[in-house]
Short mmCIF file of C-alpha atoms (C1' of nucleotides) in Angstrom, two decimals:
data_model
loop_
_atom_site.label_atom_id
_atom_site.label_comp_id
_atom_site.label_asym_id
_atom_site.label_seq_id
_atom_site.Cartn_x
_atom_site.Cartn_y
_atom_site.Cartn_z
CA MET A 1 -13.36 -1.18 17.65
CA ALA A 2 -11.27 -3.46 18.48
CA LEU A 3 -7.90 -4.29 15.72
CA GLN A 4 -9.43 -6.48 12.65
CA PHE A 5 -7.61 -8.38 9.40
CA PHE A 6 -8.58 -10.29 6.86
CA ASN A 7 -6.95 -13.31 7.26
CA THR A 8 -6.85 -14.29 3.91
CA LEU A 9 -6.66 -18.47 5.43
CA THR A 10 -10.46 -18.36 6.38
CA ARG A 11 -11.43 -15.89 4.02
CA ARG A 12 -12.64 -12.91 6.69
CA LYS A 13 -11.65 -10.30 8.95
CA GLU A 14 -10.56 -11.35 12.32
CA GLU A 15 -9.89 -9.62 15.32
CA PHE A 16 -6.30 -9.43 16.56
CA TYR A 17 -5.52 -11.29 19.21
CA THR A 18 -2.00 -13.10 20.11
CA ILE A 19 0.22 -16.53 21.28
CA HIS A 20 2.08 -13.81 24.52
CA PRO A 21 0.40 -11.34 25.23
CA GLY A 22 1.49 -7.47 24.82
CA GLU A 23 3.98 -8.75 22.00
CA VAL A 24 3.27 -9.94 18.46
CA ARG A 25 5.48 -11.33 16.84
CA MET A 26 5.17 -11.46 12.78
CA TYR A 27 7.38 -12.95 9.51
CA CYS A 28 7.67 -11.24 5.74
CA CYS A 29 7.88 -13.39 3.01
CA GLY A 30 11.40 -10.82 1.40
CA PRO A 31 13.42 -10.42 -1.72
CA THR A 32 15.19 -12.35 -3.78
CA VAL A 33 18.69 -10.53 -4.50
CA TYR A 34 18.79 -11.77 -7.49
CA ASP A 35 17.75 -8.58 -9.64
CA PHE A 36 16.86 -4.59 -7.88
CA ALA A 37 13.32 -4.15 -6.98
CA HIS A 38 11.26 -2.96 -8.93
CA ILE A 39 8.13 -0.54 -6.43
CA GLY A 40 5.57 -3.03 -7.15
CA ASN A 41 8.32 -5.39 -5.13
CA PHE A 42 8.62 -2.48 -2.67
CA ARG A 43 4.96 -2.37 -2.31
CA ALA A 44 4.77 -5.90 0.06
CA TYR A 45 7.07 -3.69 2.69
CA VAL A 46 5.75 -0.51 3.49
CA PHE A 47 2.27 -2.75 3.87
CA THR A 48 4.26 -4.74 6.06
CA ASP A 49 5.40 -1.70 7.83
CA VAL A 50 2.83 0.58 8.29
CA LEU A 51 1.67 -3.16 9.90
CA ARG A 52 4.21 -3.23 12.50
CA ARG A 53 3.95 0.52 13.10
CA TYR A 54 0.43 0.91 13.70
CA LEU A 55 0.71 -2.57 15.92
CA GLN A 56 3.86 -0.65 18.04
CA TYR A 57 1.42 2.53 18.16
CA LYS A 58 -1.25 -0.31 19.57
CA GLY A 59 1.20 -0.93 22.23
CA TYR A 60 2.56 -4.00 20.88
CA LYS A 61 5.64 -5.37 20.82
CA VAL A 62 6.62 -5.75 17.59
CA THR A 63 9.44 -8.88 16.59
CA GLN A 64 9.42 -9.06 12.70
CA ILE A 65 11.71 -11.22 10.97
CA LEU A 66 11.85 -10.24 6.56
CA ASN A 67 13.97 -12.70 4.66
CA VAL A 68 16.33 -12.59 1.92
CA THR A 69 16.58 -15.71 -0.86
CA ASP A 70 19.66 -15.71 -1.49
CA VAL A 71 19.85 -18.88 -3.23
CA ASP A 72 17.76 -19.96 -5.76
CA ASP A 73 17.87 -20.43 -10.27
CA ARG A 74 17.45 -16.87 -10.26
CA THR A 75 20.22 -16.07 -8.40
CA ILE A 76 22.53 -19.03 -9.72
CA GLY A 77 22.11 -18.39 -13.20
CA GLY A 78 23.41 -14.11 -12.88
CA SER A 79 25.99 -15.06 -11.14
CA GLN A 80 26.81 -18.07 -13.39
CA LYS A 81 26.34 -15.05 -16.15
CA GLN A 82 28.52 -12.06 -14.86
CA GLY A 83 31.10 -15.47 -13.28
CA ILE A 84 31.56 -13.81 -10.02
CA PRO A 85 30.83 -16.46 -6.61
CA LEU A 86 27.47 -16.50 -5.66
CA GLY A 87 27.10 -14.49 -2.89
CA GLU A 88 29.48 -11.57 -4.50
CA TYR A 89 26.88 -11.22 -7.21
CA THR A 90 23.34 -11.14 -4.18
CA GLU A 91 25.87 -8.78 -1.54
CA LYS A 92 25.41 -6.14 -4.14
CA TYR A 93 21.89 -6.47 -4.12
CA LYS A 94 21.53 -6.88 -0.74
CA GLN A 95 22.61 -3.60 0.02
CA ALA A 96 20.78 -1.54 -2.97
CA PHE A 97 17.50 -3.76 -1.15
CA PHE A 98 18.40 -2.07 1.71
CA GLU A 99 19.13 1.80 1.07
CA ASP A 100 16.51 1.34 -1.18
CA LEU A 101 13.93 0.50 1.96
CA SER A 102 15.07 3.80 3.55
CA SER A 103 14.29 5.80 0.85
CA LEU A 104 11.66 4.95 1.58
CA ASN A 105 11.23 5.17 5.31
CA ILE A 106 10.57 1.62 5.58
CA LYS A 107 12.16 0.93 9.37
CA PRO A 108 14.90 -2.22 9.60
CA ALA A 109 12.83 -4.92 11.48
CA ASP A 110 14.38 -7.02 13.67
CA VAL A 111 16.14 -9.90 11.74
CA TYR A 112 16.92 -10.19 8.28
CA PRO A 113 18.25 -13.34 8.23
CA GLU A 114 19.34 -15.04 4.64
CA ALA A 115 18.45 -18.61 2.97
CA THR A 116 22.28 -19.23 3.14
CA ALA A 117 23.63 -18.55 6.53
CA HIS A 118 20.61 -21.46 7.37
CA ILE A 119 21.04 -24.46 5.60
CA THR A 120 22.29 -26.13 9.05
CA ASP A 121 17.84 -25.61 9.90
CA MET A 122 17.00 -26.86 6.98
CA GLU A 123 18.73 -29.61 6.30
CA ALA A 124 17.51 -30.50 10.16
CA LEU A 125 13.38 -30.03 8.48
CA VAL A 126 13.89 -32.18 6.29
CA LYS A 127 15.28 -34.66 8.56
CA SER A 128 12.73 -34.51 10.79
CA LEU A 129 10.00 -34.43 7.64
CA MET A 130 12.25 -37.52 6.74
CA ASP A 131 11.54 -39.49 9.58
CA LYS A 132 7.65 -38.87 9.80
CA GLY A 133 7.03 -39.87 6.54
CA HIS A 134 5.69 -36.99 5.00
CA ALA A 135 8.53 -36.35 1.87
CA TYR A 136 11.14 -39.46 0.21
CA GLU A 137 14.50 -38.54 -1.60
CA ASN A 138 13.91 -40.03 -5.29
CA LYS A 139 17.55 -39.49 -7.31
CA GLY A 140 19.02 -36.93 -5.01
CA SER A 141 16.11 -34.11 -4.30
CA ILE A 142 13.88 -34.64 -1.46
CA TYR A 143 10.07 -34.25 -2.45
CA PHE A 144 7.13 -32.87 0.30
CA ARG A 145 4.43 -36.36 0.01
CA ILE A 146 1.68 -34.21 -0.09
CA SER A 147 -0.72 -36.84 0.42
CA SER A 148 0.90 -36.98 3.59
CA PHE A 149 -0.82 -33.85 4.66
CA PRO A 150 -4.70 -34.04 4.03
CA GLU A 151 -4.91 -29.22 5.02
CA TYR A 152 -3.47 -28.76 1.50
CA GLY A 153 -5.22 -26.55 0.04
CA LYS A 154 -6.80 -24.69 3.14
CA LEU A 155 -4.91 -21.22 2.99
CA SER A 156 -5.24 -20.68 -1.73
CA HIS A 157 -9.74 -22.33 -1.46
CA MET A 158 -7.18 -24.93 -3.88
CA ASP A 159 -8.69 -28.03 -4.72
CA ILE A 160 -5.13 -30.75 -5.94
CA SER A 161 -7.14 -32.93 -7.58
CA GLY A 162 -6.98 -31.21 -10.24
CA LEU A 163 -4.30 -29.50 -10.83
CA LYS A 164 -2.53 -30.92 -13.87
CA ALA A 165 0.81 -30.95 -15.56
CA GLY A 166 0.79 -28.07 -17.44
CA ALA A 167 2.72 -25.25 -19.65
CA ARG A 168 4.69 -24.33 -16.17
CA VAL A 169 6.21 -27.39 -15.23
CA ALA A 170 9.25 -27.65 -14.90
CA ALA A 171 11.20 -30.62 -16.50
CA ASP A 172 12.07 -32.72 -13.40
CA GLU A 173 8.70 -33.41 -12.28
CA TYR A 174 8.52 -36.87 -13.38
CA GLU A 175 10.88 -37.76 -10.23
CA LYS A 176 7.81 -36.98 -7.69
CA GLU A 177 5.65 -39.42 -6.72
CA GLU A 178 2.24 -36.86 -7.87
CA VAL A 179 2.35 -33.42 -9.69
CA ALA A 180 1.84 -31.34 -6.47
CA ASP A 181 4.98 -32.79 -4.26
CA PHE A 182 7.35 -30.42 -4.03
CA ALA A 183 10.78 -29.80 -3.93
CA LEU A 184 12.00 -29.59 0.06
CA TRP A 185 16.38 -30.29 -1.27
CA LYS A 186 17.57 -29.74 -5.06
CA GLY A 187 20.26 -32.08 -5.56
CA TRP A 188 23.40 -30.95 -6.92
CA ASP A 189 22.76 -30.39 -10.66
CA GLU A 190 26.19 -29.59 -13.65
CA LYS A 191 24.06 -25.96 -13.60
CA ASP A 192 24.82 -25.42 -9.56
CA GLY A 193 28.58 -25.31 -10.45
CA ASP A 194 29.88 -25.15 -7.61
CA VAL A 195 27.15 -23.94 -5.65
CA PHE A 196 25.82 -27.92 -3.01
CA TRP A 197 26.06 -27.89 0.25
CA GLU A 198 27.10 -31.61 1.28
CA THR A 199 24.53 -32.52 4.14
CA GLU A 200 22.71 -35.22 5.62
CA VAL A 201 19.87 -34.63 3.71
CA GLY A 202 22.41 -35.17 0.79
CA LYS A 203 24.69 -33.17 -1.68
CA GLY A 204 23.00 -30.11 -3.16
CA ARG A 205 20.09 -26.63 -2.34
CA PRO A 206 17.76 -26.36 -0.41
CA GLY A 207 14.31 -25.51 -2.23
CA TRP A 208 12.63 -22.39 -2.22
CA HIS A 209 10.28 -23.39 0.26
CA ILE A 210 11.74 -24.60 2.96
CA GLU A 211 14.26 -21.05 4.02
CA CYS A 212 10.86 -19.40 4.66
CA SER A 213 9.86 -22.57 7.18
CA ALA A 214 13.19 -22.98 8.71
CA MET A 215 14.24 -19.14 9.86
CA SER A 216 10.65 -18.30 10.48
CA MET A 217 10.54 -21.17 12.74
CA LYS A 218 14.02 -20.61 15.06
CA TYR A 219 13.47 -16.46 15.00
CA LEU A 220 9.80 -16.52 16.53
CA GLY A 221 8.83 -20.20 17.14
CA LYS A 222 7.33 -23.18 15.81
CA HIS A 223 3.66 -21.14 15.81
CA PHE A 224 3.65 -17.09 15.50
CA ASP A 225 1.61 -14.75 15.07
CA ILE A 226 1.70 -12.80 10.66
CA HIS A 227 3.42 -13.71 8.10
CA THR A 228 2.80 -11.45 5.59
CA GLY A 229 3.35 -11.51 1.18
CA GLY A 230 2.22 -10.95 -2.01
CA VAL A 231 -1.72 -12.63 -2.94
CA ASP A 232 1.26 -14.37 -5.75
CA LEU A 233 2.44 -15.95 -2.56
CA ILE A 234 -0.75 -18.05 -1.42
CA PHE A 235 0.02 -20.53 -4.07
CA PRO A 236 2.04 -22.83 -3.67
CA HIS A 237 4.45 -20.37 -1.67
CA HIS A 238 3.13 -19.91 1.25
CA GLU A 239 0.72 -23.46 0.93
CA ASN A 240 4.02 -25.09 1.37
CA GLU A 241 5.40 -23.01 4.31
CA ILE A 242 2.21 -24.12 6.23
CA ALA A 243 2.47 -27.78 4.74
CA GLN A 244 6.54 -28.55 6.12
CA SER A 245 5.60 -26.22 9.39
CA GLN A 246 3.48 -28.11 10.90
CA ALA A 247 3.42 -31.82 9.58
CA ALA A 248 7.30 -30.77 11.11
CA THR A 249 5.54 -29.88 14.20
CA GLY A 250 2.48 -30.99 14.27
CA GLU A 251 1.83 -27.39 15.59
CA LYS A 252 -0.22 -24.90 14.80
CA PHE A 253 1.95 -22.33 11.69
CA VAL A 254 0.51 -19.24 11.61
CA ASN A 255 -2.41 -17.78 13.57
CA PHE A 256 -2.86 -14.63 11.00
CA TRP A 257 -2.50 -14.14 6.61
CA LEU A 258 -1.79 -11.76 5.15
CA HIS A 259 -1.45 -11.41 2.03
CA ASN A 260 -1.65 -7.70 -0.31
CA GLU A 261 -2.66 -7.06 -3.99
CA HIS A 262 -0.18 -6.79 -6.99
CA LEU A 263 0.59 -3.05 -8.11
CA MET A 264 -0.03 -2.95 -11.52
CA VAL A 265 1.12 -0.48 -14.22
CA GLU A 266 -1.47 0.12 -17.71
CA GLY A 267 -3.82 -2.81 -16.35
CA LYS A 268 -0.99 -5.41 -15.85
CA ARG A 269 0.72 -6.58 -13.13
CA MET A 270 3.52 -4.82 -12.47
CA GLY A 271 6.68 -7.96 -12.80
CA LYS A 272 9.88 -8.18 -14.14
CA ARG A 273 8.23 -11.57 -16.16
CA PHE A 274 6.43 -8.83 -18.07
CA GLY A 275 9.24 -6.09 -18.39
CA ASN A 276 6.64 -3.46 -17.78
CA TYR A 277 8.56 -2.28 -14.10
CA TYR A 278 9.65 0.31 -12.81
CA THR A 279 12.77 0.74 -10.09
CA LEU A 280 12.74 2.34 -8.25
CA ARG A 281 16.47 3.85 -8.86
CA ASP A 282 14.45 3.93 -11.94
CA LEU A 283 11.89 6.89 -9.92
CA LEU A 284 14.59 8.27 -8.25
CA ASN A 285 17.03 9.23 -10.83
CA LYS A 286 13.68 10.92 -12.44
CA GLY A 287 14.26 13.09 -9.66
CA TYR A 288 10.09 12.05 -7.42
CA ASN A 289 10.15 11.94 -4.58
CA PRO A 290 10.59 8.90 -2.05
CA ILE A 291 8.66 10.11 0.43
CA ALA A 292 6.40 11.20 -2.29
CA ILE A 293 6.48 7.37 -4.13
CA ARG A 294 6.39 5.78 -0.15
CA TYR A 295 2.79 7.93 -0.25
CA LEU A 296 1.52 7.20 -3.10
CA LEU A 297 2.11 2.71 -1.67
CA LEU A 298 0.12 2.94 1.24
CA ALA A 299 -2.50 5.88 0.15
CA THR A 300 -4.66 3.00 -1.56
CA HIS A 301 -6.30 -0.39 0.78
CA HIS A 302 -3.30 -3.35 0.70
CA ARG A 303 -5.79 -6.25 -0.49
CA GLN A 304 -6.60 -3.50 -3.64
CA GLN A 305 -4.92 -3.40 -6.72
CA LEU A 306 -3.39 -0.63 -6.93
CA ASN A 307 -2.72 1.02 -10.39
CA PHE A 308 0.93 2.78 -11.16
CA THR A 309 0.53 6.03 -13.09
CA PHE A 310 3.01 8.90 -12.81
CA ASP A 311 -0.05 11.45 -12.39
CA GLY A 312 -1.01 9.71 -9.91
CA LEU A 313 2.71 10.01 -8.25
CA GLU A 314 1.99 13.65 -8.94
CA ALA A 315 -1.13 13.63 -7.04
CA SER A 316 0.45 12.15 -4.38
CA LYS A 317 4.04 14.71 -4.16
CA ASN A 318 1.30 17.25 -3.87
CA ALA A 319 -1.52 15.74 -1.37
CA LEU A 320 2.42 15.37 0.52
CA GLN A 321 2.96 19.03 -0.16
CA ARG A 322 -0.51 20.04 1.37
CA LEU A 323 0.76 17.50 4.77
CA TYR A 324 4.16 19.83 4.84
CA ASP A 325 2.99 22.90 3.96
CA PHE A 326 0.06 22.20 7.32
CA VAL A 327 2.99 21.48 9.69
CA ASP A 328 4.99 24.76 8.95
CA ASN A 329 2.48 26.22 8.98
CA LEU A 330 1.35 25.19 12.40
CA LYS A 331 5.16 25.67 13.60
CA ILE A 332 4.89 29.25 13.34
CA VAL A 333 1.38 29.72 15.64
CA LYS A 334 2.68 32.46 17.65
CA GLU A 335 0.09 34.15 19.71
CA GLY A 336 -3.88 33.29 19.96
CA LYS A 337 -6.31 32.79 22.91
CA ASN A 338 -6.45 28.31 24.16
CA ASN A 339 -9.15 27.11 21.73
CA PRO A 340 -10.83 23.50 23.57
CA GLN A 341 -12.05 23.27 20.10
CA VAL A 342 -9.13 21.66 19.42
CA ASP A 343 -9.09 19.38 22.42
CA GLU A 344 -12.58 18.04 20.36
CA ILE A 345 -10.73 17.71 17.13
CA ILE A 346 -8.04 16.11 18.70
CA SER A 347 -10.01 13.68 20.36
CA LYS A 348 -12.77 13.14 17.22
CA THR A 349 -9.94 12.63 14.67
CA THR A 350 -8.24 10.15 16.59
CA GLN A 351 -10.48 8.41 17.32
CA GLY A 352 -11.58 8.10 13.70
CA PHE A 353 -7.31 7.54 12.75
CA GLU A 354 -7.79 4.53 14.63
CA ASP A 355 -11.37 3.52 13.43
CA ALA A 356 -9.80 3.40 10.14
CA LEU A 357 -6.43 1.29 10.52
CA ASP A 358 -8.26 -0.80 13.18
CA ASP A 359 -10.37 -2.67 10.24
CA ASP A 360 -8.14 -4.18 8.46
CA LEU A 361 -5.75 -1.51 8.25
CA ASN A 362 -7.76 0.97 6.02
CA VAL A 363 -5.10 3.87 5.52
CA SER A 364 -7.01 5.62 2.74
CA GLU A 365 -9.74 6.03 5.59
CA ALA A 366 -7.24 7.54 7.75
CA LEU A 367 -5.68 9.91 6.22
CA GLY A 368 -8.99 11.18 4.96
CA VAL A 369 -9.31 11.21 8.57
CA VAL A 370 -5.84 13.34 8.73
CA PHE A 371 -6.93 15.55 5.95
CA ASN A 372 -10.03 16.50 7.81
CA LEU A 373 -7.87 17.45 10.24
CA VAL A 374 -5.56 19.64 8.44
CA LYS A 375 -9.17 22.01 7.26
CA ASP A 376 -10.53 22.28 10.81
CA ILE A 377 -7.59 23.65 12.17
CA ASN A 378 -6.20 25.48 8.53
CA ARG A 379 -9.63 27.20 9.40
CA LEU A 380 -9.07 28.25 12.64
CA VAL A 381 -5.05 28.93 11.62
CA GLU A 382 -6.40 31.69 9.61
CA ASP A 383 -8.62 32.90 12.58
CA LYS A 384 -5.69 32.96 14.78
CA ASN A 385 -8.63 30.85 16.80
CA ILE A 386 -5.48 28.46 18.31
CA SER A 387 -2.96 29.03 20.99
CA LYS A 388 1.01 28.01 20.85
CA ALA A 389 0.06 24.90 23.17
CA ASP A 390 -2.84 24.59 20.99
CA ALA A 391 -0.43 24.17 17.60
CA GLU A 392 2.30 21.71 19.61
CA LYS A 393 -0.94 19.24 20.50
CA VAL A 394 -1.32 19.31 17.05
CA LEU A 395 1.66 18.68 16.34
CA ASN A 396 2.24 16.10 18.64
CA LEU A 397 -0.76 13.48 17.28
CA MET A 398 0.64 14.45 13.90
CA ASN A 399 3.71 13.39 15.00
CA GLY A 400 2.13 10.14 16.52
CA PHE A 401 0.47 9.64 13.93
CA ASP A 402 3.22 9.83 11.41
CA SER A 403 5.18 6.42 14.37
CA VAL A 404 2.59 5.18 11.39
CA LEU A 405 2.62 7.05 8.41
CA GLY A 406 6.06 6.94 8.07
CA ILE A 407 5.32 10.48 5.54
CA LEU A 408 6.00 13.38 7.75
CA LYS A 409 10.38 12.78 8.58
CA ARG A 410 12.45 15.43 6.43
CA GLU A 411 15.92 15.81 5.66
CA GLU A 412 16.92 18.96 7.75
CA LEU A 413 16.91 21.96 5.11
CA VAL A 414 20.32 24.15 5.34
CA LEU A 415 20.23 27.77 3.40
CA ASP A 416 23.18 27.72 2.43
CA GLU A 417 25.96 31.03 2.58
CA GLN A 418 25.48 32.19 -1.14
CA ILE A 419 21.04 31.38 -1.16
CA SER A 420 20.66 32.73 1.96
CA LYS A 421 21.72 35.88 0.33
CA LEU A 422 19.81 36.65 -1.69
CA ILE A 423 16.74 35.92 0.12
CA GLU A 424 18.59 38.76 2.08
CA ARG A 425 18.50 40.98 -1.06
CA ARG A 426 15.51 40.15 -2.41
CA SER A 427 13.36 41.38 1.44
CA LYS A 428 15.55 44.26 1.54
CA ALA A 429 14.54 44.84 -2.50
CA ARG A 430 11.05 44.32 -1.35
CA GLU A 431 11.64 47.29 1.20
CA ASP A 432 13.09 49.47 -1.98
CA LYS A 433 9.34 48.61 -3.87
CA ASP A 434 11.93 47.19 -6.29
CA PHE A 435 9.21 44.06 -7.34
CA LYS A 436 10.83 43.44 -10.12
CA LEU A 437 14.42 42.12 -8.71
CA ALA A 438 12.46 41.16 -6.09
CA ASP A 439 10.44 38.80 -8.24
CA GLN A 440 13.51 38.05 -10.63
CA ILE A 441 15.82 36.40 -6.66
CA ARG A 442 12.64 34.51 -5.86
CA LYS A 443 12.18 32.43 -9.64
CA ASP A 444 15.62 32.04 -9.42
CA LEU A 445 15.86 30.29 -6.54
CA GLU A 446 12.73 27.78 -7.64
CA ALA A 447 14.53 27.54 -10.53
CA LYS A 448 18.02 26.00 -7.91
CA GLY A 449 14.71 24.21 -5.90
CA ILE A 450 13.67 27.02 -3.13
CA ILE A 451 10.27 28.43 -2.53
CA LEU A 452 10.12 31.44 -1.22
CA GLU A 453 7.10 32.44 0.71
CA ASP A 454 5.45 35.87 1.88
CA THR A 455 3.58 35.67 5.43
CA PRO A 456 2.51 37.98 7.70
CA GLN A 457 4.73 36.38 10.08
CA GLY A 458 7.61 36.95 7.50
CA ILE A 459 9.43 35.16 4.59
CA LYS A 460 9.23 31.27 4.65
CA TRP A 461 11.32 29.12 2.41
CA LYS A 462 11.63 25.13 1.33
CA ARG A 463 12.89 22.74 -1.12
CA LYS A 464 11.28 21.95 -4.12
CA MET A 465 9.70 18.32 -3.93
"C1'" G B 1 -11.14 -24.84 -17.41
"C1'" G B 2 -10.13 -24.37 -12.07
"C1'" C B 3 -10.82 -20.83 -7.54
"C1'" G B 4 -11.31 -15.95 -6.51
"C1'" G B 5 -11.34 -10.34 -6.94
"C1'" C B 6 -12.64 -5.97 -8.71
"C1'" U B 7 -15.98 -1.74 -11.42
"C1'" U B 8 -17.86 4.25 -7.44
"C1'" A B 9 -16.96 12.43 -10.11
"C1'" G B 10 -11.40 14.81 -14.96
"C1'" C B 11 -7.22 11.44 -12.85
"C1'" C B 12 -7.34 8.62 -7.60
"C1'" A B 13 -9.95 6.67 -2.91
"C1'" A B 14 -12.82 5.35 1.42
"C1'" G B 15 -17.64 3.65 2.45
"C1'" U B 16 -21.75 -3.78 3.07
"C1'" G B 17 -29.41 -1.97 4.44
"C1'" G B 18 -30.93 5.21 5.53
"C1'" G B 19 -25.96 11.53 5.43
"C1'" A B 20 -22.26 9.28 -1.85
"C1'" A B 21 -14.47 10.67 2.86
"C1'" G B 22 -10.55 12.86 1.40
"C1'" G B 23 -6.19 13.69 -1.87
"C1'" C B 24 -5.51 15.60 -6.43
"C1'" A B 25 -6.30 18.98 -11.09
"C1'" G B 26 -10.42 23.01 -12.78
"C1'" A B 27 -13.75 27.19 -11.78
"C1'" G B 28 -14.82 31.98 -8.42
"C1'" G B 29 -13.41 34.82 -4.79
"C1'" U B 30 -10.63 36.57 0.09
"C1'" C B 31 -5.37 38.06 1.85
"C1'" U B 32 -1.69 39.85 -0.80
"C1'" G B 33 2.44 44.52 -3.95
"C1'" C B 34 2.26 40.68 -7.50
"C1'" A B 35 3.27 34.86 -5.92
"C1'" A B 36 2.41 30.89 -2.78
"C1'" A B 37 0.40 29.23 1.18
"C1'" A B 38 -4.47 29.46 3.58
"C1'" C B 39 -9.53 29.93 4.11
"C1'" C B 40 -14.78 30.83 1.00
"C1'" U B 41 -17.69 29.09 -2.34
"C1'" C B 42 -18.05 25.48 -6.59
"C1'" C B 43 -17.24 20.84 -8.76
"C1'" A B 44 -21.83 12.48 -8.50
"C1'" U B 45 -29.50 13.62 -7.74
"C1'" U B 46 -26.09 9.12 -7.43
"C1'" C B 47 -22.08 4.95 -7.06
"C1'" U B 48 -20.35 -0.81 -14.84
"C1'" C B 49 -25.45 -1.92 -17.20
"C1'" C B 50 -30.55 -4.91 -16.04
"C1'" G B 51 -33.44 -7.14 -12.82
"C1'" G B 52 -35.43 -8.50 -7.27
"C1'" U B 53 -35.85 -8.33 -2.00
"C1'" U B 54 -36.56 -4.19 0.86
"C1'" C B 55 -40.52 1.75 4.61
"C1'" A B 56 -34.87 2.01 2.51
"C1'" A B 57 -29.80 -0.03 -1.52
"C1'" A B 58 -23.27 1.85 -3.89
"C1'" U B 59 -23.62 -1.41 -0.12
"C1'" C B 60 -27.73 -7.28 -0.01
"C1'" C B 61 -29.88 -11.67 -4.28
"C1'" G B 62 -30.09 -12.81 -9.08
"C1'" G B 63 -28.22 -12.02 -14.53
"C1'" A B 64 -25.32 -9.25 -18.02
"C1'" A B 65 -20.70 -6.80 -19.74
"C1'" G B 66 -15.53 -5.28 -19.20
"C1'" C B 67 -10.88 -5.08 -16.42
"C1'" C B 68 -7.25 -7.55 -13.13
"C1'" G B 69 -4.84 -11.87 -10.57
"C1'" C B 70 -3.85 -17.20 -8.64
"C1'" C B 71 -3.59 -22.14 -11.27
"C1'" U B 72 4.77 -25.42 -9.18
"C1'" C B 73 9.55 -20.98 -7.01
"C1'" C B 74 6.85 -14.36 -8.53
"C1'" A B 75 5.47 -8.59 -3.66
#
RNA sequence: GGCGGCUUAGCCAAGUGGGAAGGCAGAGGUCUGCAAAACCUCCAUUCUCCGGUUCAAAUCCGGAAGCCGCCUCCA
């Protein structure tokens, strides 16, 4: 099967193709750094991470851009509230964001462009839209004239003529020719304080949408392969990006628009506005494993709403533990004859894994395939019907899969001396048939987060998740 | 009101015309000093409901119910 993705633009699965042979250029809408990101936000980044990793698995050279929005109403408001410069305010959340990405084992993007570092690029884009008659100025602000772009609404499939001023329309809307027009450049306002740029398009700051057009085209070209984001961005953000970009360049902007559904909490979308969110930090502080959180976020198909529960997180942790045990058990396979069945299983599994992911990145199904492998191989291990070389082949396979899933990497476990001594003492106790003492030590170690298992291959220990 | 999506076991979750994947939880068994891990067995005659099309429907069509999202700065 050929790789295909569901494209929001056509609302269909389409066979994937690239503009430049063997190379994928993708832009992912990133965070606004006004606060700690919540795990709903991270669903989007885990999704793009798996997407990017799978493209690399398939042999594509991937250039991934993930922007950081560091100037908008919320960041300005937040910095003023704390009485610190905007840059200082956003820096804190930016750093936190990168730490969180790393906790979730999300691979770094190639560039993390910040809006405030690309004002001149946006200025040039706005100017070009003015020159072409797609934008107009009013009271210091510059707006995009939607009526000049007939394709407007194509991505979200919305009929803009039906848009009416409603509860969520801001007070300055009367300054626009039509309500649906949107700000490219916002003229300076007292509320902005010292946040402004003196540019040829006036004194002020960029509108939200323009940064993504300017920065994506700067790093990826006028026309690139993939653009991702949460479904909430389809309208108006991505619709506006298309309008700005294509009106300015006259070229198609993006071939594939991929959107992830929301993370829900008790049936409602997780969001800052709703107060029903958990930051990654909240969960880590409660002792949850970040990779279990990653597992939870990636195990449901990205176009499916995912209801977050602590039971679900617990189940993810246990599922992950099964994979860890599987890998650990393979590592200690010693003797045994080569079994030709192993090659068959590997080939069947590889096929299944790739077929699943080729089909619009169906991670759930791919995981099902991996667990079938676990069962098949464990059976051979149980029957001692597998060689060390076979086991290594399977481990290689798992590593290949994990280059996509990113869930197997664990911190190197180092036992401190005290614990090693306890383990030794317990071994002695067992030799002496002093099981009471042995069991007590095992219990004590478990309280310290070390789980001991007595196996025919000797004592195994692992960190409690 | 407009547009779109979802409903599969105790929980989570794949599956778009012909076998109901997988995970978690649970039950019994093998192994073990005991555990754990692993293995074996069991765990949806049925996919929200009602009609229809078809030799055949979780899947296609029509209707109903419930839930969710977007409709101007939200991942």
